[in-house]
Short mmCIF file of C-alpha atoms in Angstrom, two decimals:
data_model
loop_
_atom_site.label_atom_id
_atom_site.label_comp_id
_atom_site.label_asym_id
_atom_site.label_seq_id
_atom_site.Cartn_x
_atom_site.Cartn_y
_atom_site.Cartn_z
CA MET A 1 102.27 106.38 118.80
CA ALA A 2 100.80 105.32 115.46
CA GLY A 3 102.73 102.82 114.30
CA TYR A 4 105.20 105.31 112.41
CA GLY A 5 108.77 104.48 113.90
CA PRO A 6 109.66 103.54 117.50
CA ALA A 7 108.19 105.56 120.21
CA PRO A 8 109.03 105.52 124.25
CA PRO A 9 107.83 102.81 126.44
CA MET A 10 104.01 103.05 126.74
CA SER A 11 101.54 101.76 129.68
CA VAL A 12 98.64 99.85 128.25
CA GLU A 13 96.35 102.38 130.36
CA GLN A 14 98.08 105.21 127.57
CA ILE A 15 97.93 103.02 124.35
CA VAL A 16 93.62 102.41 125.13
CA GLN A 17 93.40 106.01 124.74
CA GLN A 18 95.00 106.06 121.74
CA ALA A 19 93.76 103.14 120.60
CA GLU A 20 89.92 104.75 121.02
CA ASN A 21 91.28 108.11 118.97
CA PHE A 22 90.01 106.93 115.83
CA GLU A 23 86.60 107.85 113.94
CA TYR A 24 83.89 106.24 113.16
CA ASN A 25 81.72 107.26 110.23
CA PRO A 26 78.57 105.60 110.11
CA LEU A 27 77.70 106.85 106.34
CA VAL A 28 80.34 104.54 105.49
CA PRO A 29 79.18 101.58 104.20
CA PHE A 30 78.74 98.44 106.37
CA LYS A 31 81.27 96.15 104.24
CA HIS A 32 84.42 98.65 104.10
CA TRP A 33 84.33 98.28 108.23
CA SER A 34 84.35 94.53 107.57
CA ARG A 35 86.93 94.87 105.73
CA SER A 36 88.81 97.55 108.27
CA ALA A 37 88.28 94.98 111.00
CA GLY A 38 90.27 91.88 109.41
CA THR A 39 92.93 93.73 108.09
CA LEU A 40 93.37 95.69 111.69
CA LEU A 41 93.70 91.85 112.90
CA LYS A 42 96.75 91.04 109.54
CA GLU A 43 98.31 94.71 111.21
CA ALA A 44 98.89 93.24 114.44
CA GLU A 45 100.22 90.46 114.05
CA ILE A 46 102.61 91.52 111.59
CA TYR A 47 103.84 94.62 114.05
CA GLU A 48 103.54 91.34 116.38
CA ASN A 49 105.78 89.55 114.40
CA GLU A 50 108.19 92.81 114.56
CA GLY A 51 108.41 93.05 117.28
CA ASN A 52 106.11 96.45 118.02
CA GLU A 53 103.94 94.71 120.81
CA GLN A 54 102.53 98.46 121.94
CA GLN A 55 101.57 98.36 118.72
CA ALA A 56 99.64 94.96 118.22
CA TYR A 57 97.62 95.65 121.65
CA LEU A 58 96.81 98.80 119.96
CA LEU A 59 95.65 97.46 117.17
CA LEU A 60 93.83 94.45 119.02
CA PHE A 61 92.19 97.19 120.92
CA ARG A 62 90.50 98.66 118.37
CA HIS A 63 89.56 95.87 116.82
CA ALA A 64 87.45 95.24 119.47
CA ARG A 65 86.43 98.66 120.19
CA LEU A 66 85.30 98.73 116.44
CA ILE A 67 83.61 95.05 116.38
CA LEU A 68 81.91 95.65 120.09
CA ASP A 69 81.13 99.09 119.74
CA LYS A 70 80.32 100.97 116.89
CA LEU A 71 79.42 98.52 114.59
CA PRO A 72 76.55 97.46 115.76
CA THR A 73 75.21 100.92 116.03
CA HIS A 74 75.65 101.11 112.03
CA LEU A 75 72.89 101.66 109.73
CA GLU A 76 73.43 98.36 107.50
CA ALA A 77 73.88 95.59 110.34
CA GLY A 78 70.55 94.68 111.10
CA SER A 79 70.55 92.94 107.53
CA ALA A 80 71.20 89.19 107.40
CA ARG A 81 73.19 89.28 106.03
CA ASN A 82 75.79 91.88 108.02
CA GLU A 83 74.23 89.91 111.09
CA ILE A 84 76.31 86.91 109.76
CA VAL A 85 79.16 88.60 109.23
CA LEU A 86 78.83 90.42 112.77
CA GLN A 87 78.54 87.61 114.90
CA HIS A 88 82.18 86.35 112.91
CA LEU A 89 83.51 89.00 114.09
CA ARG A 90 82.53 88.90 117.34
CA LYS A 91 84.55 85.63 118.02
CA ASP A 92 87.38 86.92 116.37
CA VAL A 93 87.46 89.78 119.17
CA LEU A 94 86.98 86.20 121.58
CA ARG A 95 89.58 84.84 119.83
CA ASN A 96 92.35 87.80 120.73
CA PHE A 97 91.08 87.73 123.83
CA PRO A 98 94.84 85.94 125.11
CA LYS A 99 96.43 88.00 123.13
CA LEU A 100 96.11 91.19 125.00
CA GLU A 101 95.92 89.76 127.98
CA ALA A 102 99.53 88.15 127.53
CA LEU A 103 100.95 91.08 126.11
CA LYS A 104 99.16 93.62 128.55
CA PRO A 105 102.01 92.26 131.92
CA ARG A 106 104.37 93.19 128.92
CA ILE A 107 103.73 95.98 127.91
CA ASN A 108 103.54 97.36 131.61
CA LYS A 109 106.64 96.10 132.31
CA ARG A 110 108.77 97.57 129.66
CA HIS A 111 107.15 101.04 131.15
CA ASP A 112 107.86 100.45 133.89
CA ARG A 113 111.70 99.50 133.73
CA TYR A 114 111.53 102.50 130.91
CA GLN A 115 110.40 105.35 133.67
CA ARG A 116 113.05 103.51 136.17
CA LEU A 117 115.51 104.75 133.75
CA LEU A 118 114.37 107.98 133.55
CA LYS A 119 114.28 108.55 136.78
CA GLU A 120 118.11 107.29 137.37
CA ARG A 121 119.18 109.36 134.58
CA ALA A 122 117.20 112.65 136.08
CA GLN A 123 118.88 111.62 139.74
CA ALA A 124 122.61 111.42 138.21
CA LYS A 125 121.78 114.40 135.96
CA ALA A 126 121.35 116.80 139.36
CA VAL A 127 124.30 115.05 141.06
CA SER A 128 126.45 115.69 138.41
CA SER A 129 125.07 118.98 138.22
CA GLN A 130 126.02 120.27 142.03
CA PRO A 131 128.97 122.83 142.19
CA SER A 132 130.47 120.13 144.74
CA ALA A 133 130.33 117.42 142.74
CA ALA A 134 133.07 117.94 140.28
CA ALA A 135 135.03 114.63 141.39
CA ARG A 136 131.93 112.85 140.42
CA ARG A 137 131.02 114.52 137.43
CA GLY A 138 132.81 112.44 134.88
CA SER A 139 131.32 108.89 136.44
CA ALA A 140 127.99 110.45 136.05
CA GLU A 141 128.04 111.52 133.18
CA ALA A 142 129.03 107.69 131.72
CA ALA A 143 126.57 106.70 133.55
CA ASN A 144 124.02 108.75 131.93
CA GLU A 145 125.51 107.31 128.89
CA ARG A 146 125.56 103.95 129.23
CA HIS A 147 122.13 104.23 130.50
CA HIS A 148 121.25 105.57 126.74
CA THR A 149 123.14 102.99 125.40
CA ASN A 150 121.26 100.31 126.97
CA PHE A 151 117.74 102.17 125.73
CA LEU A 152 118.61 101.65 122.19
CA SER A 153 119.94 98.21 122.99
CA ASP A 154 117.51 96.81 125.32
CA PRO A 155 114.16 95.56 123.78
CA ALA A 156 113.11 95.71 126.88
CA LEU A 157 113.48 99.93 127.53
CA GLY A 158 113.43 101.36 123.18
CA SER A 159 112.78 100.12 119.97
CA GLY A 160 116.38 99.22 118.86
CA VAL A 161 115.30 99.83 115.04
CA GLU A 162 117.03 101.84 113.02
CA ALA A 163 114.47 105.63 111.07
CA LEU A 164 115.07 104.91 107.97
CA ALA A 165 114.55 108.67 105.64
CA ALA A 166 112.76 106.89 102.31
CA GLY A 167 114.25 109.04 100.17
CA ASP A 168 117.96 107.82 100.72
CA ASN A 169 117.52 103.94 101.11
CA ARG A 170 115.71 103.00 97.83
CA ASP A 171 118.37 99.94 96.82
CA LEU A 172 117.80 98.95 100.86
CA ALA A 173 114.07 98.75 100.72
CA VAL A 174 113.97 97.21 97.73
CA GLN A 175 116.25 94.68 98.84
CA LEU A 176 114.35 94.31 102.06
CA ALA A 177 110.71 93.37 100.05
CA HIS A 178 112.08 90.88 97.48
CA ASP A 179 113.53 89.05 101.11
CA GLU A 180 110.61 89.81 102.97
CA ILE A 181 107.74 88.92 100.35
CA ARG A 182 110.14 86.00 99.57
CA ARG A 183 109.81 84.80 102.27
CA ARG A 184 106.62 85.04 103.75
CA ALA A 185 105.43 83.18 99.85
CA GLY A 186 108.08 80.34 101.72
CA ALA A 187 105.56 80.08 104.12
CA ARG A 188 102.59 79.89 103.07
CA LYS A 189 103.49 77.04 100.73
CA ALA A 190 105.01 75.63 103.62
CA ALA A 191 101.08 76.20 105.37
CA ARG A 192 99.65 74.14 102.25
CA GLN A 193 102.21 71.41 101.45
CA ALA A 194 101.58 70.68 105.23
CA SER A 195 98.08 69.86 105.03
CA LEU A 196 96.99 72.68 107.25
CA SER A 197 92.97 74.03 107.40
CA GLU A 198 92.27 77.46 106.19
CA GLY A 199 91.62 78.18 109.53
CA GLU A 200 95.25 76.78 111.11
CA GLU A 201 96.84 78.90 108.28
CA GLN A 202 95.30 82.13 109.03
CA GLU A 203 96.09 82.01 112.49
CA GLY A 204 100.09 82.02 111.40
CA ARG A 205 99.51 84.37 108.67
CA THR A 206 101.50 87.18 108.52
CA ALA A 207 100.38 90.23 106.13
CA GLY A 208 99.59 93.79 104.94
CA LEU A 209 98.84 96.77 106.57
CA TRP A 210 95.17 99.71 105.90
CA ALA A 211 96.57 102.04 108.62
CA ASP A 212 96.50 103.73 111.26
CA TRP A 213 93.33 105.19 112.30
CA GLU A 214 94.51 108.60 114.26
CA ASP A 215 91.84 111.11 113.20
CA ASN A 216 90.21 113.26 115.59
CA LEU A 217 87.58 111.62 118.11
CA SER A 218 83.71 112.31 117.02
CA LYS A 219 82.19 114.00 119.30
CA ASN A 220 79.16 112.18 119.99
CA ASP A 221 81.44 109.05 120.67
CA GLN A 222 83.35 111.03 123.42
CA GLY A 223 81.38 109.56 126.43
CA LEU A 224 82.34 105.53 125.19
CA ASP A 225 84.40 104.78 128.03
CA ARG A 226 86.42 101.51 128.50
CA GLU A 227 84.57 100.43 131.35
CA ARG A 228 81.22 99.89 129.18
CA LEU A 229 83.85 98.27 126.11
CA SER A 230 84.75 95.83 128.49
CA LYS A 231 81.08 94.67 129.44
CA GLN A 232 80.28 94.18 125.93
CA MET A 233 83.42 91.88 125.77
CA HIS A 234 81.92 89.85 128.70
CA ASN A 235 78.32 89.66 126.80
CA VAL A 236 79.52 88.40 123.26
CA GLY A 237 81.60 86.41 125.11
CA LEU A 238 77.91 84.59 126.57
CA GLN A 239 76.32 85.33 123.45
CA VAL A 240 78.66 83.45 121.75
CA ASN A 241 78.00 80.42 124.42
CA GLY A 242 75.05 80.40 123.78
CA SER A 243 74.31 81.62 127.28
CA LYS A 244 71.61 84.45 127.91
CA ALA A 245 73.46 87.88 127.58
CA GLU A 246 73.23 90.57 129.98
CA THR A 247 70.52 93.77 128.74
CA TYR A 248 72.91 96.57 128.16
CA GLN A 249 71.38 99.94 126.60
CA TYR A 250 73.40 102.13 124.06
CA ALA A 251 74.52 105.46 124.51
CA ASN A 252 74.52 106.40 121.02
CA SER A 253 71.52 104.51 119.49
CA ARG A 254 71.10 103.19 115.90
CA VAL A 255 72.01 106.48 113.59
CA SER A 256 68.70 106.88 111.76
CA SER A 257 68.79 107.21 107.97
CA GLU A 258 66.21 110.50 108.46
CA ASP A 259 69.25 112.33 110.37
CA HIS A 260 70.95 112.22 107.07
CA GLY A 261 69.08 112.63 104.01
CA THR A 262 70.00 110.94 100.64
CA HIS A 263 74.01 109.92 100.70
CA PHE A 264 76.00 109.05 97.57
CA GLN A 265 75.64 104.90 96.94
CA TYR A 266 79.30 103.76 96.43
CA PRO A 267 78.62 101.58 93.50
CA SER A 268 77.66 97.80 93.83
CA ILE A 269 78.43 94.97 92.91
CA PRO A 270 75.78 93.85 89.83
CA HIS A 271 75.48 90.32 88.52
CA GLN A 272 78.07 88.57 86.34
CA ARG A 273 77.40 89.54 82.84
CA ALA A 274 79.43 88.58 79.09
CA HIS A 275 82.19 90.52 78.96
CA ALA A 276 83.22 89.09 75.21
CA GLN A 277 84.87 92.72 74.89
CA TRP A 278 86.98 93.39 78.07
CA LYS A 279 87.54 89.34 78.72
CA SER A 280 89.89 89.45 75.18
CA SER A 281 91.63 91.73 76.49
CA LEU A 282 93.39 89.91 79.66
CA PRO A 283 96.44 88.85 79.51
CA PRO A 284 96.48 84.45 79.66
CA PRO A 285 94.75 83.26 83.30
CA ASP A 286 97.77 80.74 84.23
CA ALA A 287 100.66 83.38 83.37
CA ALA A 288 101.34 86.20 85.85
CA LEU A 289 103.78 88.91 84.63
CA ASP A 290 106.89 90.28 85.93
CA ILE A 291 106.15 94.11 85.14
CA THR A 292 109.59 95.01 85.83
CA SER A 293 111.08 92.55 83.42
CA GLY A 294 108.18 91.62 81.32
CA SER A 295 109.13 88.04 81.88
CA GLN A 296 106.03 85.31 82.34
CA VAL A 297 106.52 83.17 85.74
CA GLN A 298 104.40 80.77 87.58
CA PRO A 299 101.26 82.52 88.99
CA PRO A 300 101.27 81.78 93.28
CA PRO A 301 97.70 82.07 93.26
CA PRO A 302 95.15 78.97 92.31
CA LEU A 303 93.23 80.29 89.09
CA ARG A 304 90.45 82.41 89.72
CA PRO A 305 86.76 81.83 87.97
CA PRO A 306 86.18 83.76 85.23
CA LYS A 307 84.79 87.19 85.82
CA GLN A 308 76.84 102.33 81.47
CA SER A 309 78.18 105.68 79.57
CA ASP A 310 77.94 109.23 81.22
CA SER A 311 79.65 112.34 80.78
CA TYR A 312 80.25 115.98 81.46
CA ALA A 313 77.23 118.18 80.42
CA ASP A 314 78.30 120.73 77.99
CA ASN A 315 78.54 123.85 79.98
CA GLN A 316 80.59 121.13 82.88
CA TYR A 317 84.36 121.17 82.48
CA PRO A 318 86.81 118.99 84.85
CA PRO A 319 87.68 120.04 87.72
CA ARG A 320 90.72 121.76 87.57
CA ARG A 321 93.87 119.22 88.40
CA PRO A 322 95.42 120.33 91.59
CA GLY A 323 99.45 121.73 91.02
CA LYS A 324 102.81 120.66 91.82
CA GLU A 325 105.44 122.09 94.07
CA GLU A 326 108.18 123.03 91.25
CA ILE A 327 111.39 120.92 92.46
CA PRO A 328 114.48 123.16 92.00
CA ARG A 329 116.12 122.19 88.89
CA THR A 330 120.19 122.28 90.79
CA GLN A 331 118.05 119.85 93.36
CA THR A 332 119.59 116.19 92.15
CA PRO A 333 117.54 113.12 94.01
CA PRO A 334 120.08 111.71 96.66
CA GLN A 335 121.65 108.78 95.25
CA ALA A 336 121.65 105.73 96.61
CA GLN A 337 124.11 103.26 97.81
CA PRO A 338 124.12 100.46 95.21
CA MET A 339 122.81 97.04 96.04
CA SER A 340 125.74 95.50 96.70
CA SER A 341 126.91 97.50 99.14
CA ALA A 342 123.24 96.43 101.06
CA PRO A 343 124.18 93.92 104.06
CA HIS A 344 122.39 90.18 102.87
CA ASP A 345 119.63 88.96 104.59
CA LEU A 346 118.20 91.68 105.91
CA LYS A 347 115.00 91.40 108.53
CA PRO A 348 112.14 93.62 109.13
CA THR A 349 113.03 93.75 112.82
CA THR A 350 115.91 95.63 112.56
CA TYR A 351 114.34 98.30 110.31
CA THR A 352 111.70 101.27 110.38
CA PHE A 353 111.04 103.76 108.00
CA LYS A 354 109.52 107.46 108.64
CA PRO A 355 106.44 108.83 108.23
CA ALA A 356 106.85 110.44 104.15
CA ALA A 357 104.46 113.24 104.10
CA TYR A 358 101.92 114.19 106.57
CA LEU A 359 97.67 115.06 106.12
CA GLU A 360 96.64 118.44 105.90
CA ASN A 361 95.69 117.70 109.94
CA GLY A 362 99.26 116.33 110.57
CA THR A 363 98.72 112.79 110.73
CA PRO A 364 101.60 111.34 109.42
CA LEU A 365 101.72 109.26 106.47
CA ARG A 366 104.00 105.79 105.47
CA THR A 367 105.41 105.65 102.94
CA ILE A 368 104.43 103.42 99.29
CA TRP A 369 107.03 101.95 97.80
CA LEU A 370 105.68 101.82 93.48
CA PRO A 371 107.47 100.01 91.29
CA PRO A 372 107.96 102.33 88.10
CA GLY A 373 107.19 99.64 85.46
CA LEU A 374 103.17 98.90 86.93
CA ARG A 375 102.24 101.74 84.91
CA HIS A 376 103.42 100.43 81.44
CA ARG A 377 102.52 96.86 82.10
CA PHE A 378 99.07 97.75 83.02
CA LEU A 379 98.75 100.64 80.23
CA SER A 380 99.37 97.01 78.07
CA VAL A 381 97.17 95.41 79.31
CA ALA A 382 94.14 97.84 79.46
CA LEU A 383 95.34 99.30 74.96
CA PRO A 384 92.52 96.56 73.74
CA ASN A 385 90.50 98.70 75.82
CA THR A 386 91.71 102.25 75.41
CA ARG A 387 91.58 101.40 71.43
CA ALA A 388 87.28 100.27 71.97
CA ASN A 389 87.17 104.01 74.23
CA LEU A 390 86.31 102.09 77.12
CA GLU A 391 88.35 102.43 80.80
CA THR A 392 89.85 99.75 82.13
CA CYS A 393 90.70 98.89 86.18
CA GLY A 394 92.76 97.59 88.33
CA ILE A 395 93.35 96.83 92.00
CA LEU A 396 97.56 98.02 93.85
CA CYS A 397 97.79 95.61 96.40
CA GLY A 398 100.84 95.07 98.92
CA THR A 399 102.34 94.37 102.25
CA LEU A 400 103.93 96.16 105.32
CA ILE A 401 107.59 95.88 105.84
CA SER A 402 109.14 97.69 108.30
CA ASN A 403 106.68 100.30 108.53
CA ALA A 404 106.23 100.90 105.13
CA LEU A 405 103.77 99.87 102.08
CA PHE A 406 104.90 97.91 98.95
CA ILE A 407 102.84 97.24 95.71
CA SER A 408 103.63 93.85 94.91
CA LYS A 409 100.67 93.06 93.94
CA LEU A 410 98.97 94.60 90.01
CA VAL A 411 95.07 92.26 90.39
CA ILE A 412 92.61 92.43 87.60
CA PRO A 413 89.41 92.17 88.71
CA GLU A 414 86.07 90.91 86.89
CA GLN A 415 85.01 94.57 85.56
CA GLU A 416 82.09 96.50 83.08
CA SER A 417 83.49 99.37 81.80
CA THR A 418 82.55 102.53 79.34
CA SER A 419 84.45 105.53 78.48
CA ASP A 420 83.73 107.50 81.15
CA THR A 421 83.94 104.62 84.14
CA CYS A 422 85.12 101.13 85.26
CA GLU A 423 83.25 99.38 88.25
CA MET A 424 84.01 96.07 89.23
CA LEU A 425 82.06 92.73 90.02
CA ASN A 426 82.08 89.94 92.01
CA GLU A 427 83.60 91.58 95.17
CA SER A 428 83.46 88.89 97.27
CA ASP A 429 86.22 86.68 95.43
CA PHE A 430 88.24 89.71 94.89
CA PHE A 431 88.65 89.24 98.10
CA ASP A 432 88.68 85.70 98.61
CA TYR A 433 91.98 86.61 96.65
CA VAL A 434 93.41 89.32 99.07
CA ASP A 435 93.23 87.19 101.82
CA GLY A 436 94.29 83.51 100.40
CA GLU A 437 97.42 85.21 99.40
CA ASP A 438 98.22 88.19 103.10
CA LEU A 439 97.53 90.79 100.27
CA MET A 440 96.40 94.42 101.89
CA VAL A 441 94.66 96.69 99.17
CA LEU A 442 96.47 100.46 98.44
CA GLY A 443 94.64 101.33 96.27
CA TRP A 444 93.55 100.81 92.78
CA ILE A 445 94.69 102.85 88.86
CA HIS A 446 92.60 103.15 86.17
CA THR A 447 92.75 104.90 82.35
CA HIS A 448 90.94 108.09 81.11
CA PRO A 449 91.40 106.70 77.38
CA THR A 450 90.23 109.76 75.62
CA GLN A 451 90.51 112.88 78.55
CA THR A 452 93.07 115.01 80.67
CA CYS A 453 94.74 113.01 83.76
CA PHE A 454 92.52 114.00 86.74
CA MET A 455 90.35 113.43 89.40
CA SER A 456 86.53 112.89 87.96
CA SER A 457 83.60 113.14 90.79
CA ARG A 458 82.73 109.61 90.70
CA ASP A 459 86.94 109.20 90.90
CA LEU A 460 86.51 111.27 94.13
CA HIS A 461 83.89 109.16 95.54
CA THR A 462 85.76 105.60 94.63
CA HIS A 463 88.88 106.26 95.97
CA CYS A 464 87.20 107.53 99.38
CA GLY A 465 85.97 104.58 99.71
CA TYR A 466 89.93 103.20 99.89
CA GLN A 467 91.21 106.35 101.68
CA VAL A 468 88.79 106.12 104.68
CA MET A 469 89.55 103.16 105.61
CA MET A 470 94.14 103.84 105.10
CA PRO A 471 95.25 107.78 104.60
CA GLU A 472 97.73 106.55 102.80
CA SER A 473 95.91 104.35 99.93
CA VAL A 474 96.46 106.50 96.02
CA ALA A 475 94.87 106.66 92.75
CA ILE A 476 97.47 106.51 90.04
CA VAL A 477 95.42 108.03 86.94
CA CYS A 478 96.53 107.42 83.13
CA ALA A 479 95.75 109.24 80.55
CA PRO A 480 97.33 107.65 77.22
CA SER A 481 96.08 109.89 74.72
CA LYS A 482 97.57 112.53 76.54
CA GLY A 483 100.31 110.32 77.87
CA ASP A 484 100.05 111.71 81.59
CA TRP A 485 99.57 110.14 84.43
CA GLY A 486 98.76 111.31 88.26
CA VAL A 487 99.17 109.66 91.81
CA PHE A 488 96.67 111.14 94.37
CA ARG A 489 94.93 111.23 97.75
CA LEU A 490 92.31 113.29 98.64
CA THR A 491 93.16 116.19 101.30
CA ASP A 492 92.76 115.79 104.65
CA PRO A 493 90.85 118.74 105.83
CA PRO A 494 89.05 119.61 104.15
CA GLY A 495 88.40 116.11 100.56
CA MET A 496 87.18 113.46 102.99
CA LYS A 497 85.26 114.97 104.70
CA SER A 498 83.22 116.90 101.19
CA ILE A 499 82.90 113.28 99.78
CA LEU A 500 81.40 111.68 103.21
CA ASN A 501 79.44 114.07 103.51
CA CYS A 502 78.36 115.03 99.83
CA THR A 503 74.02 114.07 99.54
CA GLN A 504 74.85 114.84 95.42
CA SER A 505 73.16 112.55 93.10
CA GLY A 506 74.22 111.39 89.25
CA LEU A 507 77.57 110.01 88.21
CA PHE A 508 79.22 113.62 87.67
CA HIS A 509 78.56 116.57 89.84
CA PRO A 510 81.27 119.25 90.69
CA HIS A 511 82.02 120.33 94.33
CA ALA A 512 82.66 123.36 96.28
CA GLU A 513 86.23 122.51 97.40
CA SER A 514 88.89 123.61 95.11
CA ASN A 515 91.61 121.93 96.92
CA ILE A 516 89.69 117.72 97.16
CA TYR A 517 92.14 116.38 95.79
CA THR A 518 96.57 116.26 95.53
CA ASP A 519 99.27 114.71 94.30
CA ALA A 520 101.62 111.57 96.00
CA LEU A 521 103.94 111.28 94.36
CA ARG A 522 106.17 114.35 94.01
CA PRO A 523 106.33 115.90 96.69
CA GLY A 524 104.46 113.40 98.16
CA HIS A 525 104.01 109.54 100.51
CA VAL A 526 104.61 107.26 97.02
CA TYR A 527 108.19 106.68 95.64
CA GLU A 528 109.40 104.90 93.15
CA ALA A 529 112.13 102.45 93.63
CA LYS A 530 113.92 100.66 90.54
CA GLY A 531 114.30 97.04 90.58
CA LEU A 532 111.18 96.46 92.81
CA ARG A 533 109.20 94.22 91.08
CA CYS A 534 105.52 93.30 90.69
CA LEU A 535 103.67 90.95 90.13
CA GLY A 536 100.28 91.12 87.61
CA THR A 537 97.25 88.68 88.06
CA ASP A 538 93.85 88.20 87.32
CA ALA A 539 91.34 87.78 90.61
#
């Protein structure tokens, strides 16, 4: 069970085993892991609201394991700022203990009932298979059918949701997204009008998802167990309450930077400067744009405060863009049902989208729904920079609905650009906006004003920061001078591990692997859906 569709009921012990199975890399910056922790809580809440208590429990336990067991050993955990962040994250764990305790008996009860059902079905099958029981075979088969029906309809025994293939249900996905996003926006508005405090509103939010981390557990983490985690949880409670915690030695000591040598530094966010040329290309700050229709709508977020050149060596060419699988000309995409035929008042708890694709290591990827007009609107916003031979970037934000990821907002952050780079500024303001709007980051989009459509080494390192937190994250590259664009992700393996372990310095450098990234659209886990709306705003 990885949150990718209906699953048979599991015991708490089985869920905990899966919760512990994620790969923690200490070379990933502390800020990325702390952001992942917050997203895990949002993910758990939305799965719980959609009736998937198993996945909610898994994510809450994984959150506790990350905060209490992993992050204290991070190289950057000792800084004054990160110590404060870690203290707040520990308080989040304490607040979630009652929920874990409340979910545990319900999950075990559901698992026990499921096991009894399996046993009854096995006994009925054994009776019906006996030669002397021919007269009773019909009634036994009827009983089996009734048991199967009960499993599908009883929420205590089965998921009771309909699994959908993304390619065959585009119109339903669009209507489902519009209805649910509208409902959540109304809930946020009502909460604010009721003058709830920010903390109270946060507790009542239903928000998006990064993703489930189901990579292989590293060998250095295999000795960690639940008993140790429980002791750490107990100690955290004492620490937060001002009591003296019991002394506990970590089995894995803090990783020394000398063990890894120099590694790639993710782009830092410098202090705000004046960027008159970029600012002139932004749309009016008081107008959000419907990317599909181009019409102006009232922006939901409050107004936000306002927001070098290297190239490849002469003898070095950009890496070759990986090829796409040819789609037979005779093959036509499945025709979606017209919107009028889709049921009204759709509920996310009724449906779940099947995995749309898989990583190279076999991990399933959830569907990302992309508004077809998003890139056209982005290019129009970026046009002044493109004419000046400056890159432009935007952040793809959205939410999780019925086990699929919907891009619902394009955010243009404060940034500074050159002909070959684009860097977001004032990162904290951006994440404040994302948190306030219950959004999750699904990837990014940027231009190559004069170059072709490919992922440079700088792009690969930047995107690694997105994909390490969510395997489904994508990078959209637009090459307006070539009339080309693409949607990409790092391969895993070998791309992710290659970039994470890269120790080369400099903005642009070659990598040995030839298949370090791949297309995520046609084929892939990204689907375009005509009619899917997406708002544009600057943060």
